Amino acid sequence: MIVGSGPNGLAAATTIAQTGRSVLVIEAQEEIGGGTRSAELTLPGFIHDVCSAVHPMGIASPFFRSLPLEKHGLEWIHPPAPVAHPLDSGAVLIERSVEETAANLGADAEQYVNLFRPFVADWTKLEQTLLGPPRLPQHPLAVARFGLSAWRSAYGFAQSYFKDERTRAAFAGMAAHSIVPLENLTTAAFGLVFTVTAHAVGWPIARGGSRSIAGALASYLRSIGGEIVTGMPVTSLDQLPKFRVALFDITPRQLLNINRLQFPSAFHQNLQRFRYGPGVCKVDWALDAPIPWKFPDCARAGTVHVGGTLEEIAASERAPWQGTTSATPFVLLAQPTLFDPTRAPAGKHIAWAYAHVPNGSNLDISDAIENQVERFAPGFRNRVLRRSVMLSSDMEQHNANLVGGDIAGGAALASQLLLRPTWRMYGTPMKDIYLCSSSTPPGAGVHGMCGHFAALKALKAL
């Protein structure tokens, strides 16, 4: 029994169904997918991603790679460059090649190659640790080399490793995916992982939108005997058919709201203490032409980090933790129709972007987001046909796992980065109840690894 049909719920169901056991997925919404859904949010024919849009962890996922998802409709599209980072003085492009990226980094060229080339070469060794639960690594030397660089703050790392403002800014943009202040010890690891994946596997989009990922997972699951029921919110164990194990693709706060779950007080309190990170204000645009970037190379990238310098990004990412927002927020932007024209009428385009706000805040910072885009793409607003703005509460309404607008299933703080949500990780004191959401290791991202490993743990108990 699986409650929730996000990528982790579908991955858990698939892992169990592959053993020949019967499995039922129950989804509260009428549509499957959780964070991998797409919809016409602005105008007819403009297909926007409701939550996730670009999928480095999807293409990196060992579990997804083990499935014949391409036979079930999933096609990855790789933009020429994974990421662009415009600054007032120019733009940095993170190319697929480490060397091509470094060639435009001036004084940091040699340092960049020396830092990232070994990690890219070791990626297949590192992914087993980085995309799994805490355990003894199969390749301890590669993991140790990575760990020596990773366990520090992104702010300190950028300042000590790089001399050029552009390189520091580009690394800060990668690290800001942590949704944690860049002075925090966990953030250099995020900057390294996201940069390494850009070089090692790319940052692709799914043709037709992120819904294609959920659609392919569901199609494969059904092909091996799994069942899916939608439109059935679960608030009590009494609603569930008889089961041997139940895996919940939900966050700790939601698990505590399921009636008839009887946890010891200590475990109950541990789940109550689980911390959620900042929320997001998200904007989707229907455009009559591509974004007119001041630096045209930005149009080669599927993802654009719009935030300026290291100092600007650090201030922006610190603000939500202090209950406020920056006037110049760090904006994560995707421009999928430059590479997938199926998602808008002929000659038209879409763009997707968000910035971080305090958890649970309903601040509408769409003007500040558009100001940032306009800063690096003068005339952008003139190309907007219609916009859709989602506040943190809107995000949670679309997907109850986004508590307070937190898109990461919980804050990636050092205290709960690995042993999340508790030392039991996927398990609970109730032997037939498991968690399989991004609140468990390895955490946020469309990779299915949380669900896969939770299912493997549950299978051992059968």
Tab-separated table of C-alpha atoms in Angstrom:
chain	number	residue	atom	x	y	z
A	1	MET	CA	0.000	0.000	0.000
A	2	ILE	CA	1.390	3.395	-1.044
A	3	VAL	CA	-0.209	6.697	-0.009
A	4	GLY	CA	0.829	9.453	-2.420
A	5	SER	CA	1.737	9.290	-6.115
A	6	GLY	CA	4.682	11.641	-6.311
A	7	PRO	CA	7.891	10.273	-7.844
A	8	ASN	CA	8.859	8.670	-4.539
A	9	GLY	CA	5.479	7.026	-4.053
A	10	LEU	CA	5.532	5.666	-7.593
A	11	ALA	CA	9.133	4.498	-7.136
A	12	ALA	CA	8.213	2.694	-3.909
A	13	ALA	CA	5.249	1.038	-5.595
A	14	THR	CA	7.364	-0.024	-8.550
A	15	THR	CA	10.078	-1.501	-6.335
A	16	ILE	CA	7.478	-3.624	-4.554
A	17	ALA	CA	5.603	-4.593	-7.725
A	18	GLN	CA	8.862	-5.768	-9.317
A	19	THR	CA	8.964	-8.563	-6.685
A	20	GLY	CA	5.610	-9.869	-7.907
A	21	ARG	CA	3.657	-8.559	-4.930
A	22	SER	CA	0.394	-6.694	-5.357
A	23	VAL	CA	0.572	-2.954	-4.720
A	24	LEU	CA	-2.010	-0.176	-4.652
A	25	VAL	CA	-1.186	3.555	-4.873
A	26	ILE	CA	-3.747	5.950	-3.404
A	27	GLU	CA	-3.573	9.611	-4.455
A	28	ALA	CA	-5.546	12.453	-2.863
A	29	GLN	CA	-5.641	14.580	-6.021
A	30	GLU	CA	-7.478	13.709	-9.209
A	31	GLU	CA	-4.151	13.698	-11.051
A	32	ILE	CA	-1.042	11.712	-10.170
A	33	GLY	CA	2.451	13.113	-9.935
A	34	GLY	CA	2.783	15.286	-6.836
A	35	GLY	CA	5.610	17.654	-7.735
A	36	THR	CA	5.770	16.356	-11.311
A	37	ARG	CA	2.591	17.755	-12.792
A	38	SER	CA	2.001	20.149	-15.663
A	39	ALA	CA	-1.014	22.275	-16.515
A	40	GLU	CA	-2.307	25.214	-18.577
A	41	LEU	CA	-1.773	27.785	-15.841
A	42	THR	CA	-1.932	30.884	-18.046
A	43	LEU	CA	-3.507	30.504	-21.513
A	44	PRO	CA	-4.802	27.538	-23.540
A	45	GLY	CA	-1.964	25.624	-25.181
A	46	PHE	CA	0.722	26.905	-22.784
A	47	ILE	CA	1.845	23.925	-20.680
A	48	HIS	CA	3.551	24.970	-17.440
A	49	ASP	CA	5.127	22.818	-14.741
A	50	VAL	CA	3.215	23.190	-11.486
A	51	CYS	CA	6.265	22.489	-9.317
A	52	SER	CA	9.502	20.943	-10.605
A	53	ALA	CA	10.707	21.825	-14.101
A	54	VAL	CA	14.354	20.812	-14.622
A	55	HIS	CA	15.627	17.403	-13.583
A	56	PRO	CA	19.345	16.821	-13.002
A	57	MET	CA	18.520	14.245	-10.332
A	58	GLY	CA	16.036	12.531	-12.617
A	59	ILE	CA	18.664	11.769	-15.218
A	60	ALA	CA	21.187	10.958	-12.462
A	61	SER	CA	18.875	8.568	-10.591
A	62	PRO	CA	20.186	4.972	-10.617
A	63	PHE	CA	16.646	3.731	-9.995
A	64	PHE	CA	15.096	5.650	-12.872
A	65	ARG	CA	17.914	4.447	-15.142
A	66	SER	CA	17.037	0.856	-14.244
A	67	LEU	CA	13.497	1.266	-15.605
A	68	PRO	CA	12.411	1.269	-19.286
A	69	LEU	CA	10.801	4.695	-18.897
A	70	GLU	CA	11.608	5.718	-22.464
A	71	LYS	CA	9.326	2.886	-23.647
A	72	HIS	CA	6.565	4.454	-21.570
A	73	GLY	CA	6.809	7.935	-23.021
A	74	LEU	CA	9.643	9.685	-21.170
A	75	GLU	CA	12.072	11.600	-23.356
A	76	TRP	CA	14.828	13.721	-21.845
A	77	ILE	CA	15.793	16.913	-23.681
A	78	HIS	CA	19.248	18.340	-22.975
A	79	PRO	CA	19.728	22.064	-23.639
A	80	PRO	CA	23.162	22.905	-25.134
A	81	ALA	CA	24.236	24.353	-21.762
A	82	PRO	CA	22.748	23.209	-18.451
A	83	VAL	CA	22.924	26.558	-16.625
A	84	ALA	CA	23.543	30.243	-17.309
A	85	HIS	CA	24.282	32.866	-14.669
A	86	PRO	CA	24.005	36.467	-15.889
A	87	LEU	CA	25.769	39.287	-14.073
A	88	ASP	CA	25.706	42.993	-14.805
A	89	SER	CA	29.075	42.671	-16.564
A	90	GLY	CA	28.492	39.445	-18.491
A	91	ALA	CA	27.271	35.872	-18.162
A	92	VAL	CA	28.795	32.607	-16.978
A	93	LEU	CA	27.705	29.448	-18.749
A	94	ILE	CA	28.065	26.076	-17.079
A	95	GLU	CA	28.661	23.923	-20.142
A	96	ARG	CA	28.541	20.131	-20.228
A	97	SER	CA	32.324	20.171	-20.572
A	98	VAL	CA	34.396	21.142	-17.541
A	99	GLU	CA	37.122	22.493	-19.811
A	100	GLU	CA	34.769	24.586	-21.965
A	101	THR	CA	33.265	26.089	-18.830
A	102	ALA	CA	36.668	26.851	-17.355
A	103	ALA	CA	37.885	28.505	-20.546
A	104	ASN	CA	35.656	31.502	-19.783
A	105	LEU	CA	36.512	31.803	-16.104
A	106	GLY	CA	39.704	33.817	-16.408
A	107	ALA	CA	41.986	33.444	-13.403
A	108	ASP	CA	39.872	30.576	-12.057
A	109	ALA	CA	40.190	28.360	-15.143
A	110	GLU	CA	42.872	26.017	-13.837
A	111	GLN	CA	41.395	25.852	-10.351
A	112	TYR	CA	37.953	25.017	-11.760
A	113	VAL	CA	39.310	22.147	-13.860
A	114	ASN	CA	41.411	20.793	-10.990
A	115	LEU	CA	38.406	20.897	-8.672
A	116	PHE	CA	35.651	19.478	-10.861
A	117	ARG	CA	37.347	17.126	-13.311
A	118	PRO	CA	38.069	14.452	-10.635
A	119	PHE	CA	34.551	14.669	-9.194
A	120	VAL	CA	32.982	14.319	-12.643
A	121	ALA	CA	35.189	11.297	-13.338
A	122	ASP	CA	34.107	9.804	-10.006
A	123	TRP	CA	30.397	10.569	-10.387
A	124	THR	CA	29.277	6.942	-10.833
A	125	LYS	CA	31.100	6.169	-7.576
A	126	LEU	CA	29.763	9.210	-5.747
A	127	GLU	CA	26.130	8.817	-6.789
A	128	GLN	CA	25.795	5.611	-4.804
A	129	THR	CA	26.480	7.584	-1.625
A	130	LEU	CA	24.944	10.955	-2.506
A	131	LEU	CA	21.692	9.433	-3.765
A	132	GLY	CA	21.221	6.912	-0.992
A	133	PRO	CA	20.756	6.574	2.750
A	134	PRO	CA	23.708	6.924	5.143
A	135	ARG	CA	25.793	3.736	4.903
A	136	LEU	CA	29.370	2.604	4.419
A	137	PRO	CA	30.423	3.799	0.952
A	138	GLN	CA	31.396	1.274	-1.687
A	139	HIS	CA	34.084	3.694	-2.887
A	140	PRO	CA	35.440	5.259	0.320
A	141	LEU	CA	38.371	7.103	-1.275
A	142	ALA	CA	36.188	8.898	-3.820
A	143	VAL	CA	33.648	9.779	-1.129
A	144	ALA	CA	36.357	10.971	1.252
A	145	ARG	CA	37.867	13.233	-1.425
A	146	PHE	CA	34.463	14.729	-2.048
A	147	GLY	CA	33.703	15.100	1.642
A	148	LEU	CA	36.888	17.007	2.343
A	149	SER	CA	35.744	19.727	-0.054
A	150	ALA	CA	32.026	19.515	0.632
A	151	TRP	CA	31.685	19.911	4.386
A	152	ARG	CA	31.863	23.667	4.603
A	153	SER	CA	29.798	26.715	3.755
A	154	ALA	CA	29.258	27.698	0.140
A	155	TYR	CA	30.102	31.293	1.001
A	156	GLY	CA	33.466	30.380	2.505
A	157	PHE	CA	34.154	27.827	-0.226
A	158	ALA	CA	33.526	30.319	-3.029
A	159	GLN	CA	35.717	32.960	-1.423
A	160	SER	CA	38.618	30.613	-0.724
A	161	TYR	CA	38.597	28.592	-3.964
A	162	PHE	CA	37.819	31.240	-6.555
A	163	LYS	CA	39.221	34.678	-7.341
A	164	ASP	CA	36.824	35.882	-10.031
A	165	GLU	CA	33.489	37.412	-9.033
A	166	ARG	CA	31.813	35.506	-11.878
A	167	THR	CA	32.968	32.079	-10.673
A	168	ARG	CA	31.974	32.875	-7.110
A	169	ALA	CA	28.527	33.971	-8.263
A	170	ALA	CA	28.010	30.879	-10.414
A	171	PHE	CA	28.932	28.593	-7.506
A	172	ALA	CA	26.611	30.519	-5.192
A	173	GLY	CA	23.754	29.995	-7.643
A	174	MET	CA	24.337	26.253	-7.578
A	175	ALA	CA	24.535	26.194	-3.780
A	176	ALA	CA	21.330	28.228	-3.415
A	177	HIS	CA	19.367	25.140	-4.486
A	178	SER	CA	19.887	24.043	-0.874
A	179	ILE	CA	17.366	26.727	0.232
A	180	VAL	CA	19.613	27.270	3.246
A	181	PRO	CA	21.725	30.337	4.106
A	182	LEU	CA	24.994	30.066	2.196
A	183	GLU	CA	26.897	30.474	5.460
A	184	ASN	CA	25.537	27.079	6.582
A	185	LEU	CA	27.927	24.115	6.632
A	186	THR	CA	25.796	21.982	4.311
A	187	THR	CA	25.737	24.382	1.395
A	188	ALA	CA	29.102	23.783	-0.298
A	189	ALA	CA	28.029	20.171	-0.823
A	190	PHE	CA	24.961	21.356	-2.736
A	191	GLY	CA	27.065	23.671	-4.880
A	192	LEU	CA	29.456	20.852	-5.701
A	193	VAL	CA	26.765	18.251	-6.403
A	194	PHE	CA	24.732	20.499	-8.696
A	195	THR	CA	27.822	21.619	-10.593
A	196	VAL	CA	29.125	18.073	-10.955
A	197	THR	CA	25.773	16.808	-12.247
A	198	ALA	CA	25.695	19.618	-14.818
A	199	HIS	CA	28.949	18.260	-16.229
A	200	ALA	CA	28.434	14.547	-15.619
A	201	VAL	CA	24.800	13.985	-16.635
A	202	GLY	CA	23.303	17.364	-17.620
A	203	TRP	CA	20.218	19.246	-16.462
A	204	PRO	CA	17.476	17.989	-18.799
A	205	ILE	CA	13.789	18.758	-19.105
A	206	ALA	CA	11.114	16.191	-19.928
A	207	ARG	CA	9.459	16.570	-23.324
A	208	GLY	CA	5.870	17.630	-22.785
A	209	GLY	CA	6.508	18.798	-19.236
A	210	SER	CA	7.299	17.198	-15.902
A	211	ARG	CA	4.010	15.311	-16.051
A	212	SER	CA	5.743	13.027	-18.554
A	213	ILE	CA	7.905	11.662	-15.722
A	214	ALA	CA	4.918	10.719	-13.580
A	215	GLY	CA	3.118	9.399	-16.636
A	216	ALA	CA	5.992	7.103	-17.573
A	217	LEU	CA	6.407	5.837	-14.001
A	218	ALA	CA	2.676	5.140	-13.717
A	219	SER	CA	2.545	3.437	-17.112
A	220	TYR	CA	5.407	1.114	-16.216
A	221	LEU	CA	3.918	0.404	-12.779
A	222	ARG	CA	0.605	-0.600	-14.317
A	223	SER	CA	2.424	-2.775	-16.867
A	224	ILE	CA	3.826	-4.905	-14.035
A	225	GLY	CA	0.540	-5.184	-12.166
A	226	GLY	CA	0.420	-2.101	-9.951
A	227	GLU	CA	-2.833	-0.235	-9.393
A	228	ILE	CA	-3.451	3.487	-8.874
A	229	VAL	CA	-6.538	5.149	-7.393
A	230	THR	CA	-6.913	8.948	-7.510
A	231	GLY	CA	-9.203	11.431	-5.802
A	232	MET	CA	-8.974	9.689	-2.413
A	233	PRO	CA	-7.491	11.767	0.424
A	234	VAL	CA	-6.317	9.544	3.281
A	235	THR	CA	-6.858	10.911	6.781
A	236	SER	CA	-7.165	7.643	8.718
A	237	LEU	CA	-5.830	4.095	8.552
A	238	ASP	CA	-9.469	2.991	8.557
A	239	GLN	CA	-9.768	4.197	4.947
A	240	LEU	CA	-7.119	1.809	3.681
A	241	PRO	CA	-7.828	-1.706	2.430
A	242	LYS	CA	-6.101	-4.497	4.300
A	243	PHE	CA	-2.322	-4.223	3.872
A	244	ARG	CA	0.882	-5.885	5.015
A	245	VAL	CA	2.924	-2.675	4.828
A	246	ALA	CA	1.923	0.907	4.077
A	247	LEU	CA	4.384	3.493	2.771
A	248	PHE	CA	3.444	7.161	3.022
A	249	ASP	CA	4.814	9.613	0.464
A	250	ILE	CA	4.064	12.520	2.797
A	251	THR	CA	6.017	14.696	5.240
A	252	PRO	CA	6.259	14.198	9.041
A	253	ARG	CA	3.619	16.798	9.885
A	254	GLN	CA	1.119	15.091	7.612
A	255	LEU	CA	1.954	11.653	8.999
A	256	LEU	CA	1.081	12.903	12.476
A	257	ASN	CA	-2.336	13.934	11.149
A	258	ILE	CA	-3.248	10.406	10.021
A	259	ASN	CA	-5.810	9.036	12.470
A	260	ARG	CA	-5.219	5.653	14.103
A	261	LEU	CA	-1.438	5.919	13.891
A	262	GLN	CA	-0.204	5.215	17.402
A	263	PHE	CA	3.391	6.308	17.871
A	264	PRO	CA	5.327	6.424	21.153
A	265	SER	CA	5.538	9.953	22.540
A	266	ALA	CA	9.291	10.235	21.888
A	267	PHE	CA	8.872	9.460	18.176
A	268	HIS	CA	5.842	11.729	17.977
A	269	GLN	CA	7.899	14.576	19.442
A	270	ASN	CA	10.786	13.898	17.042
A	271	LEU	CA	8.436	14.271	14.100
A	272	GLN	CA	6.960	17.435	15.590
A	273	ARG	CA	10.474	18.919	15.820
A	274	PHE	CA	11.189	18.296	12.135
A	275	ARG	CA	11.976	21.671	10.577
A	276	TYR	CA	10.616	22.932	7.297
A	277	GLY	CA	12.518	25.391	5.127
A	278	PRO	CA	11.455	28.568	3.348
A	279	GLY	CA	8.515	28.609	0.986
A	280	VAL	CA	8.451	29.922	-2.554
A	281	CYS	CA	6.662	32.521	-4.605
A	282	LYS	CA	6.390	31.064	-8.102
A	283	VAL	CA	5.600	32.801	-11.388
A	284	ASP	CA	4.764	31.236	-14.754
A	285	TRP	CA	4.665	33.343	-17.884
A	286	ALA	CA	3.083	32.887	-21.282
A	287	LEU	CA	5.327	34.843	-23.665
A	288	ASP	CA	4.951	36.032	-27.223
A	289	ALA	CA	8.699	35.619	-27.826
A	290	PRO	CA	11.776	34.246	-26.013
A	291	ILE	CA	13.221	36.161	-23.062
A	292	PRO	CA	15.454	38.923	-24.546
A	293	TRP	CA	18.587	38.255	-22.520
A	294	LYS	CA	21.147	41.050	-22.510
A	295	PHE	CA	23.783	38.356	-23.018
A	296	PRO	CA	22.459	36.065	-25.802
A	297	ASP	CA	24.372	32.991	-24.585
A	298	CYS	CA	21.803	32.734	-21.786
A	299	ALA	CA	19.399	31.398	-24.420
A	300	ARG	CA	21.592	28.289	-24.732
A	301	ALA	CA	20.716	27.216	-21.175
A	302	GLY	CA	17.595	25.491	-19.920
A	303	THR	CA	18.068	26.961	-16.452
A	304	VAL	CA	19.092	30.526	-15.640
A	305	HIS	CA	20.192	31.601	-12.157
A	306	VAL	CA	19.091	35.225	-11.876
A	307	GLY	CA	20.627	36.704	-8.782
A	308	GLY	CA	23.812	38.635	-9.378
A	309	THR	CA	26.888	38.300	-7.208
A	310	LEU	CA	27.817	35.943	-4.394
A	311	GLU	CA	27.016	38.663	-1.866
A	312	GLU	CA	23.602	39.376	-3.414
A	313	ILE	CA	22.658	35.707	-3.503
A	314	ALA	CA	23.828	35.137	0.067
A	315	ALA	CA	21.740	38.064	1.291
A	316	SER	CA	18.717	36.809	-0.634
A	317	GLU	CA	18.965	33.272	0.769
A	318	ARG	CA	19.556	34.515	4.322
A	319	ALA	CA	16.457	36.740	4.318
A	320	PRO	CA	13.675	34.096	4.438
A	321	TRP	CA	15.264	32.553	7.526
A	322	GLN	CA	15.019	35.980	9.142
A	323	GLY	CA	11.343	36.359	8.270
A	324	THR	CA	11.794	38.727	5.338
A	325	THR	CA	12.761	38.829	1.660
A	326	SER	CA	15.407	40.554	-0.410
A	327	ALA	CA	14.509	43.400	-2.745
A	328	THR	CA	16.735	41.620	-5.291
A	329	PRO	CA	15.840	37.955	-4.739
A	330	PHE	CA	17.727	35.010	-6.166
A	331	VAL	CA	15.466	33.697	-8.945
A	332	LEU	CA	15.621	30.190	-10.384
A	333	LEU	CA	14.274	30.375	-13.928
A	334	ALA	CA	13.589	27.748	-16.585
A	335	GLN	CA	12.887	28.422	-20.258
A	336	PRO	CA	11.762	25.031	-21.629
A	337	THR	CA	10.147	26.053	-24.921
A	338	LEU	CA	13.507	27.091	-26.345
A	339	PHE	CA	14.156	23.337	-26.526
A	340	ASP	CA	10.672	21.784	-26.399
A	341	PRO	CA	8.275	23.666	-28.725
A	342	THR	CA	5.444	21.218	-27.943
A	343	ARG	CA	4.592	23.168	-24.792
A	344	ALA	CA	3.327	26.394	-26.376
A	345	PRO	CA	1.532	27.452	-29.571
A	346	ALA	CA	3.764	27.963	-32.605
A	347	GLY	CA	6.134	30.885	-32.123
A	348	LYS	CA	5.128	31.376	-28.468
A	349	HIS	CA	7.020	30.494	-25.288
A	350	ILE	CA	6.729	29.871	-21.582
A	351	ALA	CA	9.021	30.539	-18.653
A	352	TRP	CA	8.938	29.299	-15.057
A	353	ALA	CA	10.573	30.923	-12.038
A	354	TYR	CA	10.500	31.113	-8.279
A	355	ALA	CA	12.220	32.824	-5.366
A	356	HIS	CA	12.298	31.957	-1.693
A	357	VAL	CA	10.093	33.533	0.975
A	358	PRO	CA	9.617	32.723	4.685
A	359	ASN	CA	7.850	29.425	5.322
A	360	GLY	CA	4.097	29.874	5.312
A	361	SER	CA	4.356	33.436	4.052
A	362	ASN	CA	1.886	34.635	1.450
A	363	LEU	CA	4.131	37.449	0.310
A	364	ASP	CA	3.660	38.144	-3.385
A	365	ILE	CA	7.132	39.057	-4.612
A	366	SER	CA	6.345	38.561	-8.287
A	367	ASP	CA	7.214	42.202	-9.004
A	368	ALA	CA	10.663	41.721	-7.464
A	369	ILE	CA	11.103	38.501	-9.461
A	370	GLU	CA	10.198	40.269	-12.700
A	371	ASN	CA	12.476	43.182	-11.823
A	372	GLN	CA	15.367	40.749	-11.531
A	373	VAL	CA	14.591	39.188	-14.906
A	374	GLU	CA	14.178	42.630	-16.469
A	375	ARG	CA	17.559	43.614	-15.006
A	376	PHE	CA	19.283	41.014	-17.172
A	377	ALA	CA	16.715	40.926	-19.989
A	378	PRO	CA	15.535	44.494	-20.741
A	379	GLY	CA	12.144	44.431	-22.442
A	380	PHE	CA	11.132	41.132	-20.843
A	381	ARG	CA	7.849	42.488	-19.440
A	382	ASN	CA	6.799	43.605	-22.919
A	383	ARG	CA	6.764	39.973	-23.999
A	384	VAL	CA	4.465	38.717	-21.239
A	385	LEU	CA	1.031	37.691	-22.525
A	386	ARG	CA	-0.194	36.458	-19.166
A	387	ARG	CA	1.291	35.459	-15.833
A	388	SER	CA	0.278	33.003	-13.129
A	389	VAL	CA	1.485	33.710	-9.587
A	390	MET	CA	1.478	31.002	-6.921
A	391	LEU	CA	2.084	31.983	-3.326
A	392	SER	CA	3.260	29.517	-0.698
A	393	SER	CA	-0.328	28.626	0.239
A	394	ASP	CA	-1.145	28.003	-3.435
A	395	MET	CA	1.799	25.629	-3.709
A	396	GLU	CA	0.618	23.690	-0.651
A	397	GLN	CA	-2.904	23.548	-2.047
A	398	HIS	CA	-1.601	21.984	-5.264
A	399	ASN	CA	0.537	19.528	-3.303
A	400	ALA	CA	0.029	19.007	0.440
A	401	ASN	CA	3.658	17.840	0.763
A	402	LEU	CA	4.801	21.425	0.171
A	403	VAL	CA	4.229	22.433	3.791
A	404	GLY	CA	4.304	26.207	4.073
A	405	GLY	CA	5.518	26.283	0.475
A	406	ASP	CA	8.637	24.235	1.302
A	407	ILE	CA	9.420	22.382	-1.943
A	408	ALA	CA	12.211	20.279	-0.382
A	409	GLY	CA	10.300	18.152	2.126
A	410	GLY	CA	12.116	19.785	5.027
A	411	ALA	CA	15.103	22.025	5.626
A	412	ALA	CA	18.506	20.700	4.519
A	413	LEU	CA	20.179	21.751	7.757
A	414	ALA	CA	23.161	19.814	9.068
A	415	SER	CA	21.020	18.530	11.935
A	416	GLN	CA	18.576	16.774	9.593
A	417	LEU	CA	20.305	16.432	6.246
A	418	LEU	CA	21.215	12.758	6.574
A	419	LEU	CA	19.130	11.206	9.342
A	420	ARG	CA	15.841	12.651	8.196
A	421	PRO	CA	13.280	12.826	9.634
A	422	THR	CA	14.714	10.781	12.551
A	423	TRP	CA	17.392	8.128	13.011
A	424	ARG	CA	14.783	5.586	11.860
A	425	MET	CA	14.737	7.303	8.436
A	426	TYR	CA	12.115	5.304	6.475
A	427	GLY	CA	10.888	3.237	9.409
A	428	THR	CA	8.601	4.063	12.305
A	429	PRO	CA	7.926	2.298	15.636
A	430	MET	CA	4.906	0.745	13.914
A	431	LYS	CA	6.477	-2.142	12.018
A	432	ASP	CA	4.070	-1.949	9.073
A	433	ILE	CA	4.221	1.851	8.586
A	434	TYR	CA	6.984	3.588	6.585
A	435	LEU	CA	7.800	7.034	5.238
A	436	CYS	CA	8.998	7.272	1.636
A	437	SER	CA	8.871	11.007	0.847
A	438	SER	CA	11.643	13.563	0.293
A	439	SER	CA	11.629	14.017	4.079
A	440	THR	CA	13.726	10.831	4.093
A	441	PRO	CA	17.239	10.283	2.613
A	442	PRO	CA	18.578	11.309	0.185
A	443	GLY	CA	16.107	14.204	0.302
A	444	ALA	CA	14.669	16.561	-2.266
A	445	GLY	CA	14.785	16.052	-6.010
A	446	VAL	CA	12.867	14.122	-8.645
A	447	HIS	CA	14.880	10.904	-8.423
A	448	GLY	CA	12.640	8.353	-6.709
A	449	MET	CA	15.484	7.156	-4.494
A	450	CYS	CA	13.631	7.904	-1.229
A	451	GLY	CA	10.761	5.707	-2.316
A	452	HIS	CA	13.024	2.994	-3.683
A	453	PHE	CA	15.066	2.635	-0.503
A	454	ALA	CA	11.997	2.866	1.724
A	455	ALA	CA	10.412	0.023	-0.248
A	456	LEU	CA	13.567	-2.093	0.050
A	457	LYS	CA	13.468	-1.624	3.822
A	458	ALA	CA	9.771	-2.523	3.940
A	459	LEU	CA	10.330	-5.615	1.788
A	460	LYS	CA	12.821	-6.967	4.307
A	461	ALA	CA	10.026	-7.025	6.877
A	462	LEU	CA	7.674	-9.106	4.706
